PDB file of C-alpha atoms and ligand atoms in Angstrom:
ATOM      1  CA  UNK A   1       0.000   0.000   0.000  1.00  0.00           C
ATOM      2  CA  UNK A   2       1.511   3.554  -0.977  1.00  0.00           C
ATOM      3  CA  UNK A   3       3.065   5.489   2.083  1.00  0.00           C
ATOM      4  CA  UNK A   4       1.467   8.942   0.233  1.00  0.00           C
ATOM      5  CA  UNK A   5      -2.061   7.572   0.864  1.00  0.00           C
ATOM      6  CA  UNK A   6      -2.886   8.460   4.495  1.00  0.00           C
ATOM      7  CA  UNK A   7      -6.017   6.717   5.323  1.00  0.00           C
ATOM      8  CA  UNK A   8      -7.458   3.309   5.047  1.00  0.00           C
ATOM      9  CA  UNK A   9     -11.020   1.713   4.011  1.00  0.00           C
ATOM     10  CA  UNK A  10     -12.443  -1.484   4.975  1.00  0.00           C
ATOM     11  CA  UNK A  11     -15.542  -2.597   2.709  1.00  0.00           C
ATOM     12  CA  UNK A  12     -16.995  -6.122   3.718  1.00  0.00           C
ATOM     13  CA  UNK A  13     -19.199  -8.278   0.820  1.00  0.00           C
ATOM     14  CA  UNK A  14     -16.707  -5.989  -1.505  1.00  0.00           C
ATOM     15  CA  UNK A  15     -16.097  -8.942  -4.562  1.00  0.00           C
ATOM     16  CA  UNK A  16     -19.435  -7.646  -6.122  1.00  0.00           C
ATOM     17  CA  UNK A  17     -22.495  -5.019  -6.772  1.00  0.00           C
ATOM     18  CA  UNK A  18     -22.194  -1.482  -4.768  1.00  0.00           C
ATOM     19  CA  UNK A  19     -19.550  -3.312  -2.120  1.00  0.00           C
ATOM     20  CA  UNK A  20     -17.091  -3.392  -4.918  1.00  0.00           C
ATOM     21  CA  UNK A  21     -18.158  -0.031  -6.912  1.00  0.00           C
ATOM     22  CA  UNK A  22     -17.889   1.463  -3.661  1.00  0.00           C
ATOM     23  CA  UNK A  23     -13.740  -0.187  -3.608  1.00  0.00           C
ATOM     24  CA  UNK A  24     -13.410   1.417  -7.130  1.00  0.00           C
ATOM     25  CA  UNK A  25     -14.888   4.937  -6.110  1.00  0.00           C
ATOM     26  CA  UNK A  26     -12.578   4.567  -2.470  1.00  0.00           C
ATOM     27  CA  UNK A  27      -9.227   3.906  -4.097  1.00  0.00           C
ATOM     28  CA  UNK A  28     -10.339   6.782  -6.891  1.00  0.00           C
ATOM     29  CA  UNK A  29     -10.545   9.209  -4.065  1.00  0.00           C
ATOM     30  CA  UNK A  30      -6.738   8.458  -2.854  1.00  0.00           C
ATOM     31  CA  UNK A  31      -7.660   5.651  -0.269  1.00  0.00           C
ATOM     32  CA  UNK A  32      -6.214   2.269   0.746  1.00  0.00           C
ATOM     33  CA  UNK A  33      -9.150   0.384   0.489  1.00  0.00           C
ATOM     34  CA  UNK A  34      -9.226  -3.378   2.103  1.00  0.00           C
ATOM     35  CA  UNK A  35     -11.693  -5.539   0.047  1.00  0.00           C
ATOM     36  CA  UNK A  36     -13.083  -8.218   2.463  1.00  0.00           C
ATOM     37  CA  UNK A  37     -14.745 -11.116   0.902  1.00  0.00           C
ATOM     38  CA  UNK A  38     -16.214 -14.184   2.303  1.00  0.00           C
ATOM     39  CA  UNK A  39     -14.208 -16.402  -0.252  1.00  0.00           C
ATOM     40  CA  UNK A  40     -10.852 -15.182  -0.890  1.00  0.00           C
ATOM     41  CA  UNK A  41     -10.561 -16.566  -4.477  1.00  0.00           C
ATOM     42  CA  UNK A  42     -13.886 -14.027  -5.037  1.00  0.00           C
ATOM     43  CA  UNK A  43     -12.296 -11.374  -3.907  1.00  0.00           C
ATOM     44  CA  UNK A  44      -8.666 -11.543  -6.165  1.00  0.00           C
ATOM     45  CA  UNK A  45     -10.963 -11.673  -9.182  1.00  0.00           C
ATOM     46  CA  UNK A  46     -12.764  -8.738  -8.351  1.00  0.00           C
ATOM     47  CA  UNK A  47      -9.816  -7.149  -7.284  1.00  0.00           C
ATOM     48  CA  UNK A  48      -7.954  -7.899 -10.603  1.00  0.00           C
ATOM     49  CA  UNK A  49     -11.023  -5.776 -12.542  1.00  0.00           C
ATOM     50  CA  UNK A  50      -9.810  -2.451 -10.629  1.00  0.00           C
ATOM     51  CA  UNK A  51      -6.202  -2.894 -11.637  1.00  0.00           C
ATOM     52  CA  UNK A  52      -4.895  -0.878  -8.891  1.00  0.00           C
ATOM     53  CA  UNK A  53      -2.047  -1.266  -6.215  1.00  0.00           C
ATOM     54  CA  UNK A  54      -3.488   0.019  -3.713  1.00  0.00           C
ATOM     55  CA  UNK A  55      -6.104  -2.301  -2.822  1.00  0.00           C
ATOM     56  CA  UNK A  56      -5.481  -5.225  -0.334  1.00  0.00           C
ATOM     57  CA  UNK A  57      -7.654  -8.317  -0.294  1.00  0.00           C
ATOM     58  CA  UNK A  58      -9.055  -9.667   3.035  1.00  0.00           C
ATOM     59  CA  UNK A  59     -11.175 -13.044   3.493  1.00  0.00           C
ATOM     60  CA  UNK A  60     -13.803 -11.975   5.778  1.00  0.00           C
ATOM     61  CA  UNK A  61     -17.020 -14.049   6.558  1.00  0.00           C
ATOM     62  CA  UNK A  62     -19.068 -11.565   8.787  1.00  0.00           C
ATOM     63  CA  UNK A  63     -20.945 -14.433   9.998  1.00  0.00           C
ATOM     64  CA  UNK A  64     -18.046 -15.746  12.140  1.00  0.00           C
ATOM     65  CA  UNK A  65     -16.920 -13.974  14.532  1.00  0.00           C
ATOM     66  CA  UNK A  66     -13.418 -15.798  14.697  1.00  0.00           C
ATOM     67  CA  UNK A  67     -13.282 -14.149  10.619  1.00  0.00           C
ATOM     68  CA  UNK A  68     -13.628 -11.132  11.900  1.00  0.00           C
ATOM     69  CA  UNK A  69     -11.156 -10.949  14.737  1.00  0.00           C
ATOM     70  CA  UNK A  70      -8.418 -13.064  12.543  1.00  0.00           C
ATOM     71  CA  UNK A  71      -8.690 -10.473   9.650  1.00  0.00           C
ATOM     72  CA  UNK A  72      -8.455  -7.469  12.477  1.00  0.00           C
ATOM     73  CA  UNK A  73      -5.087  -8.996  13.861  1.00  0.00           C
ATOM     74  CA  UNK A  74      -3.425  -9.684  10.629  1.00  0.00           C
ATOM     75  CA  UNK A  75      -4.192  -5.832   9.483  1.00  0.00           C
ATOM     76  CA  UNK A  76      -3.064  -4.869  12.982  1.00  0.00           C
ATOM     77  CA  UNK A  77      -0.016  -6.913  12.662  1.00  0.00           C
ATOM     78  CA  UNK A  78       0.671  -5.801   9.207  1.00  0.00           C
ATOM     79  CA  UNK A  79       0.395  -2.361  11.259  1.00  0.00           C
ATOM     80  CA  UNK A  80      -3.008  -1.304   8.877  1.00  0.00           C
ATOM     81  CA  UNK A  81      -5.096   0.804  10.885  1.00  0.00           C
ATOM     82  CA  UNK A  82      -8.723   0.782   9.734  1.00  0.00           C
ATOM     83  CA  UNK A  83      -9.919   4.575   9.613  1.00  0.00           C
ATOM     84  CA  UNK A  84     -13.404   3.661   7.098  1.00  0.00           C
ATOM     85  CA  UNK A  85     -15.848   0.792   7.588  1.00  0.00           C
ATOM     86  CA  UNK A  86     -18.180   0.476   4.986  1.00  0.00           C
ATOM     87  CA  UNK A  87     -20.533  -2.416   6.364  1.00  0.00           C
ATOM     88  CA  UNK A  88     -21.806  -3.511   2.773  1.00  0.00           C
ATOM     89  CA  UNK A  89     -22.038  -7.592   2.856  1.00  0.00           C
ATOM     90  CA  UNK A  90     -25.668  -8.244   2.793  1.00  0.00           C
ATOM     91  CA  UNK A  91     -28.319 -10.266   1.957  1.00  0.00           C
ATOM     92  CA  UNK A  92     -32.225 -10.330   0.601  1.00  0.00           C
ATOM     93  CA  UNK A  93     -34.202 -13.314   1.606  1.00  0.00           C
ATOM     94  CA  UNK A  94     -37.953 -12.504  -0.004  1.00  0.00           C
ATOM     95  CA  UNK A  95     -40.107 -14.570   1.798  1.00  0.00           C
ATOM     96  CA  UNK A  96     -43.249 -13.244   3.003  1.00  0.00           C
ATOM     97  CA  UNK A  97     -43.965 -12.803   7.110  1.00  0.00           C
ATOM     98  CA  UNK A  98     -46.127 -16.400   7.075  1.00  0.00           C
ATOM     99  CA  UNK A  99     -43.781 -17.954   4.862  1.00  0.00           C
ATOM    100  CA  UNK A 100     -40.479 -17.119   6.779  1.00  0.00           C
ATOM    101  CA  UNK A 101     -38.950 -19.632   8.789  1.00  0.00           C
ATOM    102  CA  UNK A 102     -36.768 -18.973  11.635  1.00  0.00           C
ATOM    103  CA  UNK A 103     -33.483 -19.773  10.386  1.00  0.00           C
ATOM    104  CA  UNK A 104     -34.121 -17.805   7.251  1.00  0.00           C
ATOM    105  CA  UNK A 105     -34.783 -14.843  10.154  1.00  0.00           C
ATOM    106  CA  UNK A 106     -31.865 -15.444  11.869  1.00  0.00           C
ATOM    107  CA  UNK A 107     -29.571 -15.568   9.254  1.00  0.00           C
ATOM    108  CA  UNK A 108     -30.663 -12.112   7.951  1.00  0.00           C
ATOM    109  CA  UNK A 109     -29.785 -10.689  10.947  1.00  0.00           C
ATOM    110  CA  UNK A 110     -26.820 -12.676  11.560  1.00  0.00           C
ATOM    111  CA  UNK A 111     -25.244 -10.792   7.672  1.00  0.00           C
ATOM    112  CA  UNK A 112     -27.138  -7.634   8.108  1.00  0.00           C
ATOM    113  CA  UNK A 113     -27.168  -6.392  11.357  1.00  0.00           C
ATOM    114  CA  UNK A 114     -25.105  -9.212  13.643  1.00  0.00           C
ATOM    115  CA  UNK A 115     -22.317  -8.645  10.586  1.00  0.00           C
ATOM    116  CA  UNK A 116     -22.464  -5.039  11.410  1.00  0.00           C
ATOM    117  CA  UNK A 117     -22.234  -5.494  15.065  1.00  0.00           C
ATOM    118  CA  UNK A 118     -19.105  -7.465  14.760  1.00  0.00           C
ATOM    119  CA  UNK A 119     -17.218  -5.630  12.432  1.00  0.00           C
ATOM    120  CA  UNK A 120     -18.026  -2.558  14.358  1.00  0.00           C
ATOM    121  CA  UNK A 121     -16.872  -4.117  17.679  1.00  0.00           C
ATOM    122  CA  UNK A 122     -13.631  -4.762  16.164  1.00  0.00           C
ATOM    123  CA  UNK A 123     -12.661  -1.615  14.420  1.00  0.00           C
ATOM    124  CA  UNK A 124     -14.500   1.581  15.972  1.00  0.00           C
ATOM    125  CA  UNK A 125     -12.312   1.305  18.902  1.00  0.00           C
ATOM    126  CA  UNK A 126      -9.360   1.637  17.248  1.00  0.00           C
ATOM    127  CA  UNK A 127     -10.476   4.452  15.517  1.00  0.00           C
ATOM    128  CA  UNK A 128     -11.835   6.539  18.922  1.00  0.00           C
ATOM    129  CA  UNK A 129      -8.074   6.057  19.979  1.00  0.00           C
ATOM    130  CA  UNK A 130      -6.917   7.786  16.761  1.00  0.00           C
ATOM    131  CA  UNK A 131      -9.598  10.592  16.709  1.00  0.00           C
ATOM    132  CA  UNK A 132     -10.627   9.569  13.145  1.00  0.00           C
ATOM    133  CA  UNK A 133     -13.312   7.555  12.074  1.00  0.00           C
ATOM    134  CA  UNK A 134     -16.377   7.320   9.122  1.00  0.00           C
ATOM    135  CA  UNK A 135     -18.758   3.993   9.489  1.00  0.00           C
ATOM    136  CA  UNK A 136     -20.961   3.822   6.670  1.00  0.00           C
ATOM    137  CA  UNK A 137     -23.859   1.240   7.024  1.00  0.00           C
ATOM    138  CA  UNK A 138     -25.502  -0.238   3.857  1.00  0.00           C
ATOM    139  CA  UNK A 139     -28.738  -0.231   4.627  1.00  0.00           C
ATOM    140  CA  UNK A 140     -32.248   0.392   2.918  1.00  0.00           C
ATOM    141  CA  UNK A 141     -35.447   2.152   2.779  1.00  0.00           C
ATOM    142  CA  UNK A 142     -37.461  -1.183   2.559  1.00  0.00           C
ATOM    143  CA  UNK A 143     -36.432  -1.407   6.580  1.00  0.00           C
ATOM    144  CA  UNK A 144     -37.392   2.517   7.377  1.00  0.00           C
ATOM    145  CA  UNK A 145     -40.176   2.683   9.524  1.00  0.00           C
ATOM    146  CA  UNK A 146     -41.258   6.121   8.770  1.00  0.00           C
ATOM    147  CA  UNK A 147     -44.854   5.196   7.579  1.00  0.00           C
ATOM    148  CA  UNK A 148     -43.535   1.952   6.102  1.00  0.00           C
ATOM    149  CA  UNK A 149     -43.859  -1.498   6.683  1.00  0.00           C
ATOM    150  CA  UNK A 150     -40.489  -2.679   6.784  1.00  0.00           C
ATOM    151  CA  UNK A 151     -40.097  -5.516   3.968  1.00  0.00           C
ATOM    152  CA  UNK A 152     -39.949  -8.174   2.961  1.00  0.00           C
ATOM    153  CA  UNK A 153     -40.122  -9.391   6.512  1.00  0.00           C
ATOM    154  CA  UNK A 154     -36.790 -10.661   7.088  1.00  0.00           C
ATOM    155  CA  UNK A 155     -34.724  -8.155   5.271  1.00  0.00           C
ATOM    156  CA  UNK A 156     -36.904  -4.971   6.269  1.00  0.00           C
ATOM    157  CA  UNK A 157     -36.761  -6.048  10.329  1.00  0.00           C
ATOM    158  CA  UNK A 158     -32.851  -6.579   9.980  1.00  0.00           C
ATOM    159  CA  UNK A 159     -32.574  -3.661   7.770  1.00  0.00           C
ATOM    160  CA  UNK A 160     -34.567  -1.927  10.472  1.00  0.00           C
ATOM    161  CA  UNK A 161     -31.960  -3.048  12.899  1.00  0.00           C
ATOM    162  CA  UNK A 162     -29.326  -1.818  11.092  1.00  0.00           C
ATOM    163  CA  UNK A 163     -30.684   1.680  11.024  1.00  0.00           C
ATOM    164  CA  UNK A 164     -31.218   1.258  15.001  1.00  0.00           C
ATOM    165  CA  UNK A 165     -27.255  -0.170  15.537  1.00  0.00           C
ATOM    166  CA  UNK A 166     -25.865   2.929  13.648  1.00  0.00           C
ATOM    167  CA  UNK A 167     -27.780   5.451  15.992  1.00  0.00           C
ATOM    168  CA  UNK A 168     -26.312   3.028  18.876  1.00  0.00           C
ATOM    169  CA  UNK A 169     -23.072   3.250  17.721  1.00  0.00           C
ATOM    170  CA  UNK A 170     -22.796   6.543  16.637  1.00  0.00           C
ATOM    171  CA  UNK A 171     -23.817   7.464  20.298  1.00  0.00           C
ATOM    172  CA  UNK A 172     -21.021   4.817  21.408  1.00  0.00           C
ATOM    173  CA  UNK A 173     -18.435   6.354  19.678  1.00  0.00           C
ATOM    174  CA  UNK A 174     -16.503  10.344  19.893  1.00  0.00           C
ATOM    175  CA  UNK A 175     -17.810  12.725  17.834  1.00  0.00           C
ATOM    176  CA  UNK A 176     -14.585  12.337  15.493  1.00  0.00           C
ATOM    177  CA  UNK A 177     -15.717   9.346  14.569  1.00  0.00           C
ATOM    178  CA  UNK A 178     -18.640   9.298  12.259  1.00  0.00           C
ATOM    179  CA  UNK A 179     -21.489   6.740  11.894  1.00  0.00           C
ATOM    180  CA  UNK A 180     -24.155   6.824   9.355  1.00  0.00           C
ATOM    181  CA  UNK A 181     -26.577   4.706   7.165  1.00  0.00           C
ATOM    182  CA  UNK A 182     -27.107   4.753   3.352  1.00  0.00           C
ATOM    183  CA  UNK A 183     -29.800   3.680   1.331  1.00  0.00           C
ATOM    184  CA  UNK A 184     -28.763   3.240  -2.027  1.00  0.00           C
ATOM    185  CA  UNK A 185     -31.556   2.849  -3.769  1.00  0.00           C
ATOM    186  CA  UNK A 186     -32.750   0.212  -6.135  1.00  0.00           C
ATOM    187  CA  UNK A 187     -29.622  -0.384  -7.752  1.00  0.00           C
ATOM    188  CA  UNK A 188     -28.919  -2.965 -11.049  1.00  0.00           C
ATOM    189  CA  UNK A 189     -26.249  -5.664  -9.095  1.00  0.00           C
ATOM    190  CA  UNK A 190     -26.942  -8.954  -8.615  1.00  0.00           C
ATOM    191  CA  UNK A 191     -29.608  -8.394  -5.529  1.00  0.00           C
ATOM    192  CA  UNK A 192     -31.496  -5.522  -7.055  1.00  0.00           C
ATOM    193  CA  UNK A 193     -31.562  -7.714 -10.674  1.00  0.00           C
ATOM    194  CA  UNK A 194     -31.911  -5.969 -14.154  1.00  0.00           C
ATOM    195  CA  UNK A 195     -34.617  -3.931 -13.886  1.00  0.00           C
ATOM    196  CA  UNK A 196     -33.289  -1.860 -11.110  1.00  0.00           C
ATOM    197  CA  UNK A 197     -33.551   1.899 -12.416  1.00  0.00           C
ATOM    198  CA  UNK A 198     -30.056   3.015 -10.453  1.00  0.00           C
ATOM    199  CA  UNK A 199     -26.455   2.155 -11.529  1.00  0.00           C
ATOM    200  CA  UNK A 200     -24.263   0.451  -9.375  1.00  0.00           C
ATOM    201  CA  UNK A 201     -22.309   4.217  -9.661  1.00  0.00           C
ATOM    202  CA  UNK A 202     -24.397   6.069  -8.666  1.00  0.00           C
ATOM    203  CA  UNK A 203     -25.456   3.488  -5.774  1.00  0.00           C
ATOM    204  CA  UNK A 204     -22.083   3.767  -4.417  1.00  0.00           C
ATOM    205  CA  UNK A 205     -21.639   7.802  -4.993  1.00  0.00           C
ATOM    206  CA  UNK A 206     -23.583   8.346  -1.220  1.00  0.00           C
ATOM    207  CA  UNK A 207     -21.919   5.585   0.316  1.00  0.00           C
ATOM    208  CA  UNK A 208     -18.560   6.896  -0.505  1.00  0.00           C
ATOM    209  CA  UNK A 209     -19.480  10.228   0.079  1.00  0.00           C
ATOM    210  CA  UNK A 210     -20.157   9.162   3.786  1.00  0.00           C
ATOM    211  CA  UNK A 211     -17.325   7.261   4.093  1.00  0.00           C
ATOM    212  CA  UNK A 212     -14.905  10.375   3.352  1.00  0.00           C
ATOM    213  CA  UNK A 213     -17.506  12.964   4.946  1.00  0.00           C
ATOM    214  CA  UNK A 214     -15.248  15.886   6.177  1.00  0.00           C
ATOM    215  CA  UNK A 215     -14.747  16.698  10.771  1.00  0.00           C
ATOM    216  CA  UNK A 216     -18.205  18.663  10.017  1.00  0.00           C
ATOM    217  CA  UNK A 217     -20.112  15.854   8.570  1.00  0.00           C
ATOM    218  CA  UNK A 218     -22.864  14.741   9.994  1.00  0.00           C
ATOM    219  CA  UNK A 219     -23.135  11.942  12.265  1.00  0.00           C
ATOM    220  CA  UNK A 220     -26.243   9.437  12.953  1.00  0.00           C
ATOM    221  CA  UNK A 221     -28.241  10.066  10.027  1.00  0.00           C
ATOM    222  CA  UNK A 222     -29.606   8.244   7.254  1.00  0.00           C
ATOM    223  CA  UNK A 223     -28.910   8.774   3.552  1.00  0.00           C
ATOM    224  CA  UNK A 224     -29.954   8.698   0.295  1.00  0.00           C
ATOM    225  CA  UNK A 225     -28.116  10.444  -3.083  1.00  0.00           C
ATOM    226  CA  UNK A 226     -26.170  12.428  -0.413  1.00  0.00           C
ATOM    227  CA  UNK A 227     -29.627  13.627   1.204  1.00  0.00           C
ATOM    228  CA  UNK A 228     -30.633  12.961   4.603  1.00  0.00           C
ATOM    229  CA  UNK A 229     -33.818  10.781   5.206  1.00  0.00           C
ATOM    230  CA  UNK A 230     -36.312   9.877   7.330  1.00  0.00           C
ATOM    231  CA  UNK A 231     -35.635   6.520   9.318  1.00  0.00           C
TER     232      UNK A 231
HETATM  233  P1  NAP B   1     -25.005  -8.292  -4.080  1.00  0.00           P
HETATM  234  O1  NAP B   1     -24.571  -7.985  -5.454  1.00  0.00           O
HETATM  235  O2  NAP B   1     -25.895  -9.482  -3.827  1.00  0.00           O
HETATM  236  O3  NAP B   1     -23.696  -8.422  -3.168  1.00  0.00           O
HETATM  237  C1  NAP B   1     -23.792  -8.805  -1.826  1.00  0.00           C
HETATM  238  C2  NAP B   1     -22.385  -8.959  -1.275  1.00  0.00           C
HETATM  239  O4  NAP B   1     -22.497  -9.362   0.108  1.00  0.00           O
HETATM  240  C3  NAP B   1     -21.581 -10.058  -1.994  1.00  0.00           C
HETATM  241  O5  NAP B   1     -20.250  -9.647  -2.132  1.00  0.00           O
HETATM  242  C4  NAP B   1     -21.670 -11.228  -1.020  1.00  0.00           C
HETATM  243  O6  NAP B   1     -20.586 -12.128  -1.106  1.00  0.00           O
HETATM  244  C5  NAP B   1     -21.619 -10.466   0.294  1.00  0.00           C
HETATM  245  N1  NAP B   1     -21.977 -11.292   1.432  1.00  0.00           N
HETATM  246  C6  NAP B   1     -23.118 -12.005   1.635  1.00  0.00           C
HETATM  247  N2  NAP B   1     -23.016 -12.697   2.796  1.00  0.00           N
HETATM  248  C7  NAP B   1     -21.784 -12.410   3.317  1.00  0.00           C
HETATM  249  C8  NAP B   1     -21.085 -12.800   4.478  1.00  0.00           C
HETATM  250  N3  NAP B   1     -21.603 -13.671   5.353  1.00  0.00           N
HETATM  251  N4  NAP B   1     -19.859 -12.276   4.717  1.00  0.00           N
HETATM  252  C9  NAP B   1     -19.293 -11.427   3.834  1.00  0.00           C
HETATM  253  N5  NAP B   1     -19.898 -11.032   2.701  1.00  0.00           N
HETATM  254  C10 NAP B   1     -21.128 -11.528   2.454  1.00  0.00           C
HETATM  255  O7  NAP B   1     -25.775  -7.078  -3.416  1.00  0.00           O
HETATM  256  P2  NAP B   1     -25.697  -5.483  -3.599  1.00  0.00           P
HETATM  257  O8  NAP B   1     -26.876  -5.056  -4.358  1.00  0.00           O
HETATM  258  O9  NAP B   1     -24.339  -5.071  -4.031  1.00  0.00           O
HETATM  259  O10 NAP B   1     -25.964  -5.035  -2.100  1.00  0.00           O
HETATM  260  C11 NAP B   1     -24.961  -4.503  -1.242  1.00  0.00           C
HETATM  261  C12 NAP B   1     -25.656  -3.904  -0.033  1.00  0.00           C
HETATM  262  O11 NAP B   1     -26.599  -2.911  -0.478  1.00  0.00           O
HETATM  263  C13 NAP B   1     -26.480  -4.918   0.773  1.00  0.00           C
HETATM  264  O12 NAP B   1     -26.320  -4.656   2.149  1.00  0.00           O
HETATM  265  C14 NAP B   1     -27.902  -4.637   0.336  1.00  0.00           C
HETATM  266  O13 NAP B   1     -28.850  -5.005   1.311  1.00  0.00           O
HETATM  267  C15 NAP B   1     -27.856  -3.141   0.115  1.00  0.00           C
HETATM  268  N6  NAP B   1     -28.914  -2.642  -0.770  1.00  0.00           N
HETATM  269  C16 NAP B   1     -28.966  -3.033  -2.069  1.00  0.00           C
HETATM  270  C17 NAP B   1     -29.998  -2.558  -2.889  1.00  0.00           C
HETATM  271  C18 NAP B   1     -30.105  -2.919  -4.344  1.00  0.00           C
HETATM  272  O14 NAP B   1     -31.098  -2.510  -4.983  1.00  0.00           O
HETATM  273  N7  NAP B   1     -29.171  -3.647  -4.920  1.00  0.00           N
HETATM  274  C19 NAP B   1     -30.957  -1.682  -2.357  1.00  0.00           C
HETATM  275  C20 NAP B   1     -30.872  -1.310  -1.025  1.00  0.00           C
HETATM  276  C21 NAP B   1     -29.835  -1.795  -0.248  1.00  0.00           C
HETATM  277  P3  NAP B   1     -20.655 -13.486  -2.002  1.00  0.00           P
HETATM  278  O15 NAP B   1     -20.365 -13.081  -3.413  1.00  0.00           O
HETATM  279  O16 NAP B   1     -19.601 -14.351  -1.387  1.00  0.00           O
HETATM  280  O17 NAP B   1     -22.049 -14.048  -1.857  1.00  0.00           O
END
């Protein structure tokens, strides 16, 4: 990683869709940007498409706990502090409320919001020490609860989470260090399918804006094309 770049940005689920847009638009800017992927392999391909040198690949399955702490020490030992977390990895399970089975529940919130909670237990710390830190959470509208039902059922409650955990955390955390959630809108990648009216640019343009918001930015708010929303 170049010495001229000064900070660092960790993107989790980043080997695809707005995770790995959001990589391109990171390292763009004039940041080292970690990938993390669940499957390592994944992750070189992806990286391979950007071409550039500064981006370091990371296997990171924010399901397991024990991922997440072994890919925290080897940065730390590799002396890589981790000023930007962009928790991206995510996924969409469809299934209506009567239809939804526990584990299908559970392992929404275990990617979307327990994935979150991890990551954010490992790195925010780190970054309250250092008096610089941006957390950008991936979230959605379909789990706002401002006149909405959140849905469908499993992704809106754990999207819904989500939103709650970055107020949490943003309250957690010093004001230098800021914490805020994105929707991206319905964006053409592989979970928003073809028909999805938004790029996967301009569904990452909000999400990097966050992540590289300047000591004035705002802090526990919700976002959409660099907007604030209602939660
Ligand atoms: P995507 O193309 O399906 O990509 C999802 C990414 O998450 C993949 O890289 C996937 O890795 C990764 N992932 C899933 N489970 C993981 C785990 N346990 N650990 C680490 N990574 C994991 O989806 P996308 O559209 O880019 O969505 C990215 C984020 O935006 C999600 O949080 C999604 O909810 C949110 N969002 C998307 C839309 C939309 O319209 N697309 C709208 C609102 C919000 P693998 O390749 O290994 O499966």
């Amino acid at each position: 990683m170049s010495r001229e770049r000064t900070r660092t940005a960790l993107v989790t689920g980043a080997n695809r869709g707005i995770g790995l847009e959001t990589v391109r638009q990171l390292d763009r800017a004039g940041l080292n940007v970690v990938l993390a992927a669940r499957d390592r392999a994944r992750g070189q391909a992806a990286a391979r498409t950007l071409g550039s040198a500064h981006i370091r690949i990371e296997e990171l399955d924010v399901t397991d706990a024990g991922s997440v702490a072994a890919c925290a020490r080897r940065l730390a030992d590799d002396g890589v502090a981790v000023d930007v977390l962009v928790n991206n990895a995510g996924i969409y399970p469809t299934d209506a409320f009567f239809s939804l089975g526990e584990d299908t529940l559970r392992h929404a919130l275990d990617v979307n919001l327990l994935g979150a909670f991890r990551t954010c237990q490992a790195f925010c710390p780190g970054m309250a020490e250092r008096g610089y830190g941006r957390v950008v959470h991936v979230s959605s509208g379909l789990g706002a609860l401002n006149g909405n039902v959140p849905s469908p059922a499993a992704y809106g409650i754990s999207k819904a989470a989500l939103n709650a955990l970055t107020l949490v955390v943003s309250a957690a955390v010093p004001s230098s260090v800021k914490v805020n959630a994105v929707c991206p809108g319905w964006v053409r990648t592989d979970m928003g399918g073809r028909a999805a009216p938004t790029s996967v640019e301009q569904g990452a343009d909000t999400v990097a804006w966050l992540a590289r918001l300047p000591d004035s930015g705002p802090s526990g708010g919700f976002f959409r094309d660099r907007t604030r929303i209602d939660w």
